[in-house]
Each structure stands twice: as structure tokens, then as C-alpha cells.
Coordinates of C-alpha atoms and ligand atoms in Angstrom, one line a residue:
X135 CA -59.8 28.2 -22.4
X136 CA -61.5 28.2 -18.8
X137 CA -59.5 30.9 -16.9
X138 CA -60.0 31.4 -13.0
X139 CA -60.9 34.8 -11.6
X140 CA -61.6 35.1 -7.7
X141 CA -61.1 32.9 -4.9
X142 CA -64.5 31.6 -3.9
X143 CA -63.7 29.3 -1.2
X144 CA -61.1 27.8 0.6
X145 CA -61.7 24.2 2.1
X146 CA -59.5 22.1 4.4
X147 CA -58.0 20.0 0.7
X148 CA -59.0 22.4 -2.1
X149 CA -59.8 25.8 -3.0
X150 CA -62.3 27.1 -5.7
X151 CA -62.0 29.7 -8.1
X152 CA -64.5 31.2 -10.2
X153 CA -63.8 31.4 -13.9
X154 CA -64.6 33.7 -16.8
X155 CA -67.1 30.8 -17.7
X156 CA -70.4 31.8 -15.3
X157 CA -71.2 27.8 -15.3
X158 CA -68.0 26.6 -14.8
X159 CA -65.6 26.7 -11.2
X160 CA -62.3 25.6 -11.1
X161 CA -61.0 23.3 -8.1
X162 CA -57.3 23.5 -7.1
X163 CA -56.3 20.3 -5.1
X164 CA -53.6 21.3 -2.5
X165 CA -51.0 19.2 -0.8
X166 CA -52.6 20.1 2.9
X167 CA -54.1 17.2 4.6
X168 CA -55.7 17.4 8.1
X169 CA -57.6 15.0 10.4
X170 CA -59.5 15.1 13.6
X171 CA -61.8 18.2 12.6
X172 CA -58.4 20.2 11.4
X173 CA -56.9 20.0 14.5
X174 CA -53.6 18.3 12.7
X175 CA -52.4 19.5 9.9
X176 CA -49.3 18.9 7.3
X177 CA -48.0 19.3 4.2
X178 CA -48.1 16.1 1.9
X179 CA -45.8 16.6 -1.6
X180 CA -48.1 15.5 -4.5
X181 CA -51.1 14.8 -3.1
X182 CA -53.1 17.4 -5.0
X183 CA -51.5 15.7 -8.0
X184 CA -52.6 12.5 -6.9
X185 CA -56.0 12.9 -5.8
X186 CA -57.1 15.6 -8.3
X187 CA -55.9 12.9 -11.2
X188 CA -57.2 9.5 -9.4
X189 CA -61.0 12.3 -9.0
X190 CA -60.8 12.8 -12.5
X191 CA -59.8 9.0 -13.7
X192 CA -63.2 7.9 -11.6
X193 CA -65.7 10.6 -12.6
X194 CA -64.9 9.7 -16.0
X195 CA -65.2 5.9 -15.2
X196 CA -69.0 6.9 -13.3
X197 CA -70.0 9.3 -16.6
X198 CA -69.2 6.7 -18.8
X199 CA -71.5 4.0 -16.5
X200 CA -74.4 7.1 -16.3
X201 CA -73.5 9.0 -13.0
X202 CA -73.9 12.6 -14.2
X203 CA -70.6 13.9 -12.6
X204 CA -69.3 17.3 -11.7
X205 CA -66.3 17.3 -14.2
X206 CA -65.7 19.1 -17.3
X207 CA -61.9 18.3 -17.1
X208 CA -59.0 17.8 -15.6
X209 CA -57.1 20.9 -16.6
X210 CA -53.8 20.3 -15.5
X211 CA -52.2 17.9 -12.5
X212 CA -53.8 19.7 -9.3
X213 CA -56.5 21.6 -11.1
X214 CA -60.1 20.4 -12.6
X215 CA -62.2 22.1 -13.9
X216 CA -65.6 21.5 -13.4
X217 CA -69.8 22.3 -13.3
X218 CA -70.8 24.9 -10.6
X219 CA -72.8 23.2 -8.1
X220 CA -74.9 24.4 -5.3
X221 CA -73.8 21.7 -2.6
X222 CA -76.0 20.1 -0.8
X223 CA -74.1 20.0 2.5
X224 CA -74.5 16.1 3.4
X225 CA -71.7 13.3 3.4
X226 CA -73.5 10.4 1.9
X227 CA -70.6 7.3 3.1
X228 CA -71.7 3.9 1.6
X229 CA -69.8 0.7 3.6
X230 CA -68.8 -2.5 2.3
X231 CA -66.9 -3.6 4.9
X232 CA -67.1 -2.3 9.1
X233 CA -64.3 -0.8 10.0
X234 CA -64.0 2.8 11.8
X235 CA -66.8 4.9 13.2
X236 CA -69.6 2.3 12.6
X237 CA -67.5 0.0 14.8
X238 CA -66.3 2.5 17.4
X239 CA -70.4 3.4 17.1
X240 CA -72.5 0.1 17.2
X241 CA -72.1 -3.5 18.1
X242 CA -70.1 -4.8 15.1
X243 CA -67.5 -6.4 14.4
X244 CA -64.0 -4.8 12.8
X245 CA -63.9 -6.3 9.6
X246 CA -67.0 -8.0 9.5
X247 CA -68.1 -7.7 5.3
X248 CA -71.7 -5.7 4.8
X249 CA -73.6 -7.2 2.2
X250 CA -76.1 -5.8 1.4
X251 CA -73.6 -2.5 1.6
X252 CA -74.5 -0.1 4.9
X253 CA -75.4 3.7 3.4
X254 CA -75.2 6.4 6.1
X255 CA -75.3 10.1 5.9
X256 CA -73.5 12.8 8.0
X257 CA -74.3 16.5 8.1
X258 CA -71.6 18.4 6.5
X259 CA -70.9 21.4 8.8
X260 CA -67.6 22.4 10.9
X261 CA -69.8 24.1 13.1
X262 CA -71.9 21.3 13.9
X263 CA -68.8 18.4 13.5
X264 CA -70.6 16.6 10.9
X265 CA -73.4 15.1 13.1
X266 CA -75.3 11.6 11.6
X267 CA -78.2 12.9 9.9
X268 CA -81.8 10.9 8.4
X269 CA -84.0 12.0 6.0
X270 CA -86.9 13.6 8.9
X271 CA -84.0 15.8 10.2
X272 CA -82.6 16.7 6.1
X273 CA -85.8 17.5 5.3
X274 CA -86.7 19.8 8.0
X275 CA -83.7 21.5 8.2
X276 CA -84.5 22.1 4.4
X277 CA -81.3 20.4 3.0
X278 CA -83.3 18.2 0.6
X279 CA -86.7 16.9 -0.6
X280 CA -87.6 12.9 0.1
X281 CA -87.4 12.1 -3.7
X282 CA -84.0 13.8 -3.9
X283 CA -82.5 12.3 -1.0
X284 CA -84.0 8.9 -2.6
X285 CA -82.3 9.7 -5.8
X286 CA -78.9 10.5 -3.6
X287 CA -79.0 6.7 -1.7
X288 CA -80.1 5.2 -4.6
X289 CA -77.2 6.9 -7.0
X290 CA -74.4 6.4 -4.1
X291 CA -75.3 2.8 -4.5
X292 CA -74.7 2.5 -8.2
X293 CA -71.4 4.6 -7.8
X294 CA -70.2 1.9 -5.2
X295 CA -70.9 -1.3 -7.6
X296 CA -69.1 0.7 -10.5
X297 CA -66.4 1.9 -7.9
X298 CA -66.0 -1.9 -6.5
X299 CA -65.4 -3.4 -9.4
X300 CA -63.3 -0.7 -10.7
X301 CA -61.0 -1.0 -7.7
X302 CA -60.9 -5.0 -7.5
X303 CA -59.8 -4.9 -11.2
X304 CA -56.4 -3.3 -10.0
X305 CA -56.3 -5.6 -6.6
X306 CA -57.5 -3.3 -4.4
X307 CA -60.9 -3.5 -1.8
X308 CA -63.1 -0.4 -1.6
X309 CA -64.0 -0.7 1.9
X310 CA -65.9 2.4 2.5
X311 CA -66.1 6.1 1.1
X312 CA -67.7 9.2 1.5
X313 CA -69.2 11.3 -1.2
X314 CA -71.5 14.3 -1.8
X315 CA -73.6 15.9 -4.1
X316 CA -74.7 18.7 -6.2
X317 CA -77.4 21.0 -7.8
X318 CA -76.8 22.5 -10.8
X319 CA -78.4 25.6 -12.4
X320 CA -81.6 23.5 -13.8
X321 CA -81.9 21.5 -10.1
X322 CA -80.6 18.8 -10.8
X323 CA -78.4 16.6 -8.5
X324 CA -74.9 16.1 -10.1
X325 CA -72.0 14.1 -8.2
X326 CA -69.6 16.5 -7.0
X327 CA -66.4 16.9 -4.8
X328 CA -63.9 14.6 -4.9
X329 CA -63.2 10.9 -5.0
X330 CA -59.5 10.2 -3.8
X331 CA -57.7 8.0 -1.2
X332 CA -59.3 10.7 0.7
X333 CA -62.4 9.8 0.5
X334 CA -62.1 6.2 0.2
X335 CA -60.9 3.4 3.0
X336 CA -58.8 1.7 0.4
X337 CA -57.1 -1.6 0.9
X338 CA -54.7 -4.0 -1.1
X339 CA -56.9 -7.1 -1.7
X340 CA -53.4 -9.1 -1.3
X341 CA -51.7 -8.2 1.7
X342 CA -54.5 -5.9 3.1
X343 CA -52.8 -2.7 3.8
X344 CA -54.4 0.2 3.7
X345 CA -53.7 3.0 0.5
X346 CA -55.9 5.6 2.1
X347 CA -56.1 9.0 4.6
X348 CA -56.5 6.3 7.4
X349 CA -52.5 6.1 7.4
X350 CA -52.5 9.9 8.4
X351 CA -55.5 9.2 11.0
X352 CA -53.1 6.6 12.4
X353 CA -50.2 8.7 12.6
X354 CA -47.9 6.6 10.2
X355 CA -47.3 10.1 7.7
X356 CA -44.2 7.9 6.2
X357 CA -46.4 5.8 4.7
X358 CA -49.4 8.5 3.2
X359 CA -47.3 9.4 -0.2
X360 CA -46.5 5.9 -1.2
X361 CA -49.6 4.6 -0.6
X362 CA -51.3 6.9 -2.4
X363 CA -49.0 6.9 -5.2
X364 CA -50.1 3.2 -5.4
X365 CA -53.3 4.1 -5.8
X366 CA -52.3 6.0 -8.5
X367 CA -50.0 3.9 -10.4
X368 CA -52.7 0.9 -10.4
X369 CA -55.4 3.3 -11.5
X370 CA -54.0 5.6 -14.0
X371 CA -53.2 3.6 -17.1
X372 CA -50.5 4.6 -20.1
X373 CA -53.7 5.4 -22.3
X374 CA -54.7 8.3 -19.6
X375 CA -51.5 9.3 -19.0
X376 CA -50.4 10.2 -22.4
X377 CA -53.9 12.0 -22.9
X378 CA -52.9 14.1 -19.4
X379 CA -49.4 15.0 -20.1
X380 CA -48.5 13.0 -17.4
Ligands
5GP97 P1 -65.9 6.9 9.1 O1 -67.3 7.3 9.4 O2 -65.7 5.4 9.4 O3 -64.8 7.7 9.8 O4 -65.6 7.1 7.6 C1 -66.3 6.4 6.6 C2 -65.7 6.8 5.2 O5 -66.0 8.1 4.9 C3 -64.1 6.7 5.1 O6 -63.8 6.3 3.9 C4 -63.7 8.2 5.3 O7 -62.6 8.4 4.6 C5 -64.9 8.9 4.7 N1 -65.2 10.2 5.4 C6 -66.0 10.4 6.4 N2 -66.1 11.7 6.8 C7 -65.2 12.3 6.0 C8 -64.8 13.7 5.8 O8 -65.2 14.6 6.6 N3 -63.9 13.9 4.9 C9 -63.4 13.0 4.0 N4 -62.5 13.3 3.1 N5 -63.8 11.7 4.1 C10 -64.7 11.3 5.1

């Protein structure tokens, strides 16, 4: 029994508490969701219970493919617990399809599919609002060596052919999605985070509407819980739900 001692960190999403376990931290996924750098903010019911279950569905799926993950388990609904990580503070985002900033950036089309699949990376820092970043500027701001940040493109591509598939299984295109990674205690570079609708640009392969944060962005908050719950329900089989409790 992991149990969680002091608050360590409070992000926009989650907050992380350290355990009696020194290599363990335990990541409480709260109902807050924001956009625009925090400047709006509400309260969405069940989306820690959401996202912290649909995290914990795919990290399993990626460990059992060979992505060395972050998660030890999903504790309860809202709550994993998982590896302590030193992050490395960049937001590796891997496009199959351009849509968003890329278009609002460069000369592409909305829409228009990416194949082979377009891998950018952001710098993670509120300070800084998340500036694009490449490998001369990681590496001489110290954030990472060449052969890591190598093993971090090459890794975020294998997660999106396992995540692609994954998601077209249950009808639904992974468009884009951001992730980030880790160092644990022996240096080595472990997924971490989260994977969830808010991460992901998610959308039904049928009709093509979008089961993602990009509802919020939009400003149609009617729509976040039920499209997220979607996610859900088309993810999380019986099997996983009677080993969950859910
Ligand atoms: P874009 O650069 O087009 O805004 O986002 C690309 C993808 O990365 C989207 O799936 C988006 O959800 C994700 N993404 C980019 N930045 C962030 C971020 O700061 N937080 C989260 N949760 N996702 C992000």
C-alpha cells in the first residue's frame, strides 16, 4: 500500500504527492481544465475520472507494445500511482493530420493528412509560454543530450503507430497529441504525464467530431463531458472495468 505524504506540486490538471515509497509519486487528476495559458478556467465533473482511467488504459496498452511508461497503477478513479521522474521540460506533439497551431503557423492546409507523421517539440515553461524548441536550442539550454532527444522522436513515433491503431480500433482518428518524458533514478528516459482527451486532438472517424480539449478551446463547454465520456466508454472495455472497480 502506496500512501501519499506531501504535496509536491500542483499543475494546471493534476497535483503530485509524494508517497511513503521514495521511488514512487502519486498523481491526482482533478476536474479543473483551463486553456489559453490559464487564462480560462472551470470546473469539469469527472474529468479526473476520465482522463486519469483512459492515461492508465494507454500506458498499459504502450508497456505491453515496449514503451517503458511511468505507471505503476491506477490506484483508484482520479489517482495513479506511478515512477518518480525527473521531467524533462519539453512537449514532444507528433501530427497525423494539420489542424491547429501548425496551420495558424505555416502554409498548410486545415485537414490536409501528414504522412509521414509531422513531430515537433515545444519548450515546456509558463514563463516562457511554451516556445517551439530544436535540438541546438535543447541542448544548449541543457535540457537533453542529442542521443536522448533522438531516443525521445524516435519513441514518440512508435507511441503514435501503437496509439493510431489503438484509437481506429474503437472508430476514432488520433489527429495529433502532445506528450512528454521522463528520467528516472538510473537516467533513463521513461514516458510520463498523461495521455487523455487532453492531450490528444481526438476525432470520431464517422461523423468527424471532435472528443477532445479542443471543444473547451472553442468555447462549446456543453459538449467537453460527453465527449470525453465517449472516449471513455469506446476505450475502457468490461475486462478493465471489472479489474478497476469501475
Ligand atoms: P497545437 O500545437 O496544435 O495547439 O496542439 C497540438 C497537440 O498537442 C494537440 O493535441 C494539443 O492538445 C496538444 N498540446 C499542445 N500543447 C499542449 C499543452 O500545453 N497541454 C496539453 N494538455 N496539450 C497540449
Amino acid at each position: 500500500m502506496t500512501e501519499k505524504t506531501n504535496l509536491m506540486y500542483t499543475g494546471k490538471a493534476k497535483s503530485v504527492y509524494e508517497t511513503d515509497n521514495d521511488d514512487y509519486v502519486i498523481v491526482e487528476f482533478r476536474d479543473d481544465m483551463t486553456a489559453g495559458d490559464g487564462a480560462r478556467k472551470e470546473t469539469m465533473d469527472k474529468k479526473g475520472y476520465y482522463n486519469s482511467i483512459i492515461t492508465a488504459k494507454i500506458f498499459e496498452v504502450l508497456e505491453s507494445q515496449g514503451i517503458d511508461t511511468q505507471l505503476i497503477e491506477l490506484e483508484k478513479p482520479g489517482t495513479l500511482i506511478v515512477k518518480k521522474l525527473d521531467m524533462i521540460p519539453l512537449e514532444v506533439i507528433v501530427r497525423n493530420i494539420a489542424t491547429g497551431s501548425l496551420v495558424r503557423t505555416f502554409p498548410i492546409e486545415d485537414g490536409t493528412k501528414l504522412n509521414p507523421p509531422i513531430i515537433q517539440t515545444d519548450f515546456k515553461s509558463d514563463k516562457f509560454h511554451d516556445p517551439a524548441i530544436n535540438d541546438s536550442i535543447s541542448k544548449a539550454i541543457g535540457l537533453a543530450s542529442q542521443e536522448e532527444l533522438d531516443f525521445i522522436k524516435e519513441t514518440a513515433l512508435k507511441i503514435n503507430e501503437i496509439m493510431k491503431k489503438m484509437f481506429l480500433d474503437v472508430g476514432i482518428i488520433l489527429v495529433d497529441f502532445k506528450i512528454e518524458f521522463g528520467k528516472d533514478k538510473e537516467g533513463k528516459i521513461i514516458l510520463g504525464d498523461e495521455i487523455s482527451p487532453d492531450s490528444c486532438r481526438l476525432w470520431d472517424s464517422k461523423t468527424m467530431d471532435m472528443l477532445d480539449k479542443e471543444l473547451f478551446r472553442k468555447g462549446q463547454d456543453d459538449k467537453v463531458m460527453s465527449a470525453y465520456e465517449e472516449v471513455f466508454n469506446r476505450l475502457i472495455t468490461d475486462e478493465d472495468k471489472a479489474k478497476w472497480n469501475l
